CSV table of C-alpha atoms in Angstrom, one decimal:
chain,number,residue,atom,x,y,z
A,6,MET,CA,0.1,0.0,0.0
A,7,PRO,CA,1.8,3.2,-1.2
A,8,VAL,CA,1.7,6.2,1.3
A,9,ARG,CA,0.1,9.4,-0.1
A,10,ILE,CA,1.9,12.4,1.3
A,11,ARG,CA,-0.3,15.5,0.9
A,12,ASN,CA,2.3,17.9,2.3
A,13,THR,CA,5.4,18.3,4.4
A,14,ILE,CA,6.0,20.8,7.1
A,15,VAL,CA,9.5,22.0,8.3
A,16,HIS,CA,10.1,24.3,11.2
A,17,THR,CA,13.6,25.3,12.4
A,18,GLU,CA,14.8,27.5,15.1
A,19,ASP,CA,18.4,28.8,15.9
A,20,LEU,CA,19.0,29.9,19.5
A,21,PHE,CA,21.9,32.2,20.2
A,22,GLU,CA,21.4,33.2,23.8
A,23,GLU,CA,20.1,31.7,27.0
A,24,GLU,CA,19.5,33.7,30.1
A,25,ASP,CA,21.6,36.5,28.6
A,26,ARG,CA,24.6,34.2,28.0
A,27,VAL,CA,25.6,33.8,24.4
A,28,LEU,CA,26.1,30.2,23.2
A,29,ASP,CA,29.5,29.3,21.8
A,30,THR,CA,27.7,27.6,19.0
A,31,PRO,CA,24.1,28.3,18.0
A,32,TRP,CA,21.6,25.6,19.0
A,33,ARG,CA,19.4,24.5,16.2
A,34,THR,CA,16.2,22.5,16.7
A,35,ALA,CA,13.8,21.4,14.1
A,36,VAL,CA,10.4,19.6,13.7
A,37,VAL,CA,9.5,18.1,10.4
A,38,ALA,CA,6.1,16.6,9.7
A,39,ALA,CA,4.3,14.7,6.9
A,40,VAL,CA,0.7,15.0,6.5
A,41,ILE,CA,-0.6,11.8,4.9
A,42,GLU,CA,-3.9,10.4,3.7
A,43,ASN,CA,-5.1,7.9,6.3
A,44,PRO,CA,-5.1,4.6,4.4
A,45,TRP,CA,-7.5,3.0,6.9
A,46,TYR,CA,-10.0,5.8,7.0
A,47,GLY,CA,-13.6,4.4,7.1
A,48,THR,CA,-12.4,0.8,7.1
A,49,GLY,CA,-13.6,-0.1,10.6
A,50,THR,CA,-12.0,-1.4,13.8
A,51,ASP,CA,-11.4,-4.9,12.4
A,52,ALA,CA,-9.3,-3.7,9.4
A,53,ASP,CA,-5.9,-5.3,8.8
A,54,LEU,CA,-3.3,-2.7,9.7
A,55,SER,CA,-0.1,-4.7,8.5
A,56,ALA,CA,0.4,-2.2,5.7
A,57,GLY,CA,1.7,0.1,8.4
A,58,LEU,CA,5.0,-1.7,8.3
A,59,GLU,CA,5.7,-0.7,4.7
A,60,ILE,CA,4.3,2.8,5.3
A,61,GLY,CA,6.4,3.3,8.4
A,62,GLU,CA,9.6,2.5,6.8
A,63,GLU,CA,9.0,4.9,3.9
A,64,LEU,CA,7.9,7.6,6.2
A,65,GLY,CA,10.9,6.9,8.6
A,66,VAL,CA,13.3,7.6,5.7
A,67,HIS,CA,11.4,10.5,4.3
A,68,LEU,CA,11.1,12.4,7.6
A,69,ALA,CA,14.7,11.5,8.7
A,70,GLU,CA,16.1,12.9,5.4
A,71,ALA,CA,14.0,16.1,6.0
A,72,LEU,CA,15.3,16.4,9.6
A,73,CYS,CA,18.9,15.8,8.5
A,74,ALA,CA,18.5,18.5,5.9
A,75,ALA,CA,17.0,21.0,8.5
A,76,LEU,CA,19.7,20.3,11.1
A,77,GLY,CA,22.7,20.2,8.7
A,78,GLY,CA,23.3,16.5,8.1
A,79,PRO,CA,23.0,13.2,10.0
A,80,ASP,CA,25.9,14.0,12.4
A,81,GLN,CA,24.1,17.1,13.5
A,82,VAL,CA,21.0,15.1,14.6
A,83,GLN,CA,22.3,14.5,18.3
A,84,ALA,CA,18.9,13.9,19.6
A,85,TYR,CA,15.5,13.2,18.1
A,86,GLY,CA,12.1,11.7,18.6
A,87,LYS,CA,8.7,10.9,16.9
A,88,ALA,CA,5.0,11.6,17.2
A,89,ALA,CA,1.8,11.1,15.4
A,90,VAL,CA,-1.7,12.5,15.4
A,91,VAL,CA,-4.6,10.9,13.6
A,92,GLY,CA,-7.6,12.9,12.5
A,93,LEU,CA,-11.0,12.6,14.2
A,94,GLY,CA,-12.2,10.1,11.6
A,95,GLY,CA,-9.5,7.6,12.4
A,96,GLU,CA,-8.3,5.5,15.3
A,97,ILE,CA,-5.2,6.1,17.6
A,98,GLU,CA,-4.3,2.4,16.5
A,99,HIS,CA,-3.7,3.9,13.0
A,100,THR,CA,-0.9,6.0,14.3
A,101,SER,CA,0.6,3.1,16.2
A,102,ALA,CA,0.6,0.9,13.1
A,103,ILE,CA,2.9,3.4,11.5
A,104,ILE,CA,5.3,4.7,14.2
A,105,HIS,CA,5.3,1.8,16.7
A,106,THR,CA,6.8,-0.7,14.3
A,107,PRO,CA,10.4,-1.7,13.9
A,108,ARG,CA,10.2,-0.6,10.2
A,109,PHE,CA,9.7,3.1,11.1
A,110,GLY,CA,12.7,3.1,13.4
A,111,LYS,CA,14.7,1.2,10.9
A,112,GLY,CA,14.0,3.7,8.2
A,113,ALA,CA,14.9,6.7,10.4
A,114,ARG,CA,18.0,5.1,11.9
A,115,SER,CA,19.3,4.1,8.4
A,116,VAL,CA,19.4,7.7,7.4
A,117,ILE,CA,20.6,9.3,10.8
A,118,GLY,CA,22.9,6.4,11.7
A,119,SER,CA,21.6,6.3,15.3
A,120,THR,CA,21.2,3.3,17.5
A,121,GLY,CA,19.0,4.4,20.5
A,122,LEU,CA,15.4,4.0,21.3
A,123,ILE,CA,13.2,6.6,19.6
A,124,TYR,CA,10.8,8.2,22.1
A,125,SER,CA,7.3,9.0,21.0
A,126,THR,CA,3.8,10.3,21.5
A,127,ASN,CA,0.5,9.4,19.6
A,128,SER,CA,-3.0,10.8,19.8
A,129,ARG,CA,-6.1,11.8,18.0
A,130,GLY,CA,-7.2,15.3,17.3
A,131,PRO,CA,-8.7,18.0,15.1
A,132,ALA,CA,-7.0,20.2,12.6
A,133,GLY,CA,-4.6,22.6,14.5
A,134,ALA,CA,-4.1,20.0,17.2
A,135,ILE,CA,-0.8,20.6,19.1
A,136,ILE,CA,1.6,17.8,18.3
A,137,THR,CA,4.3,17.3,21.1
A,138,VAL,CA,7.4,15.4,20.1
A,139,PRO,CA,9.7,14.2,22.9
A,140,ILE,CA,13.3,13.7,22.1
A,141,THR,CA,16.3,11.9,23.6
A,142,HIS,CA,20.0,11.3,22.7
A,143,ARG,CA,20.3,9.5,19.4
A,144,ASP,CA,22.2,6.6,20.9
A,145,ASP,CA,21.9,6.7,24.7
A,146,ASP,CA,18.5,7.5,26.4
A,147,ALA,CA,20.1,7.8,29.9
A,148,LEU,CA,21.6,11.2,29.0
A,149,ARG,CA,19.2,13.6,30.7
A,150,ASP,CA,20.9,16.7,29.1
A,151,TYR,CA,19.1,15.7,25.9
A,152,TYR,CA,15.6,15.3,27.3
A,153,MET,CA,13.4,17.8,25.6
A,154,SER,CA,10.1,18.2,23.8
A,155,PHE,CA,9.0,20.4,20.9
A,156,ASP,CA,5.6,21.3,19.6
A,157,ILE,CA,4.3,21.8,16.1
A,158,VAL,CA,0.8,23.1,15.1
A,159,PRO,CA,-0.2,22.3,11.6
A,160,ALA,CA,-3.1,24.8,11.1
A,161,GLU,CA,-5.1,22.8,8.6
A,162,SER,CA,-4.2,19.3,9.6
A,163,PRO,CA,-5.1,16.6,10.5
A,164,ALA,CA,-8.4,16.5,8.5
A,165,PRO,CA,-10.7,13.7,9.6
A,166,ASP,CA,-9.1,11.4,6.9
A,167,GLU,CA,-5.4,12.4,7.6
A,168,ILE,CA,-2.5,11.4,9.8
A,169,VAL,CA,0.3,13.7,10.8
A,170,ILE,CA,3.6,12.0,11.4
A,171,ALA,CA,6.4,14.1,12.9
A,172,LEU,CA,10.2,13.9,13.9
A,173,ALA,CA,11.9,16.5,16.0
A,174,GLY,CA,15.5,16.9,16.7
A,175,ALA,CA,18.3,19.1,18.0
A,176,THR,CA,22.0,19.6,17.3
A,177,GLY,CA,23.1,19.2,20.9
A,178,PRO,CA,21.9,19.0,24.5
A,179,ARG,CA,19.9,21.8,26.1
A,180,PRO,CA,21.9,25.0,26.5
A,181,PHE,CA,24.1,24.9,29.5
A,182,ALA,CA,22.7,21.4,30.5
A,183,ARG,CA,24.2,20.1,33.7
A,184,LEU,CA,22.1,17.2,35.0
A,185,GLY,CA,24.2,14.4,33.7
A,186,SER,CA,23.1,10.8,33.2
A,187,ARG,CA,20.5,8.6,34.8
A,188,ALA,CA,23.1,5.9,35.0
A,189,GLN,CA,25.1,8.1,37.4
A,190,ASP,CA,22.0,8.4,39.6
A,191,LYS,CA,21.4,4.6,39.6
A,192,ALA,CA,24.9,3.9,40.5
A,193,ALA,CA,24.7,6.3,43.5
A,194,MET,CA,21.3,4.9,44.6
A,195,ASP,CA,22.7,1.4,44.5
A,196,ALA,CA,25.7,2.4,46.5
A,197,GLU,CA,23.4,4.1,49.1
A,198,ALA,CA,21.2,1.0,49.2
A,199,ARG,CA,24.3,-1.2,49.9
A,200,LEU,CA,25.4,1.2,52.6
A,201,LEU,CA,22.0,1.2,54.4
A,202,GLU,CA,21.8,-2.6,54.1
A,203,GLY,CA,25.2,-2.8,55.8
A,204,VAL,CA,24.0,-0.5,58.6
A,205,SER,CA,20.8,-2.5,59.2
A,206,GLN,CA,22.8,-5.8,59.6
């Protein structure tokens, strides 16, 4: 089942200052989205959704290429994530059939060259719905300095028979990030637990 892309949206932003401090390197973020015709619109809740595998891989590649172009190349995509919103005439299951499959991630990773888990949101809404895209580091989701989310508001989408699929990314961690890794916290908590266990014996 070929995917029918009705339009693509690209939003980029360059940040030069944070709290009156000038960044050594401008921090670029981007959100790219594809508005597609919902291939399962009106088919009922028993419809076979297996075509989402093929659609997902094609969209993963398409959106990853657009994100790389917006951020300046695959190496510049240091953190990213995905999201989808289905129009009011569809099911949330329709978004899952596209972005929550190995094929979508395979397509995106093949372009970006990343290895990490791609965080996501999916929902149903009307045209103009806010689409929130969570992002994490491209290879290591324990790095909290890369935890962020970005919003995109397609004014005329999704129509009842549409799905909006989005990727968001950033060229680096949050400006002046200083919270480190969850792995460090876990090691400290494990050490504390061992200490308390020794005290109680």
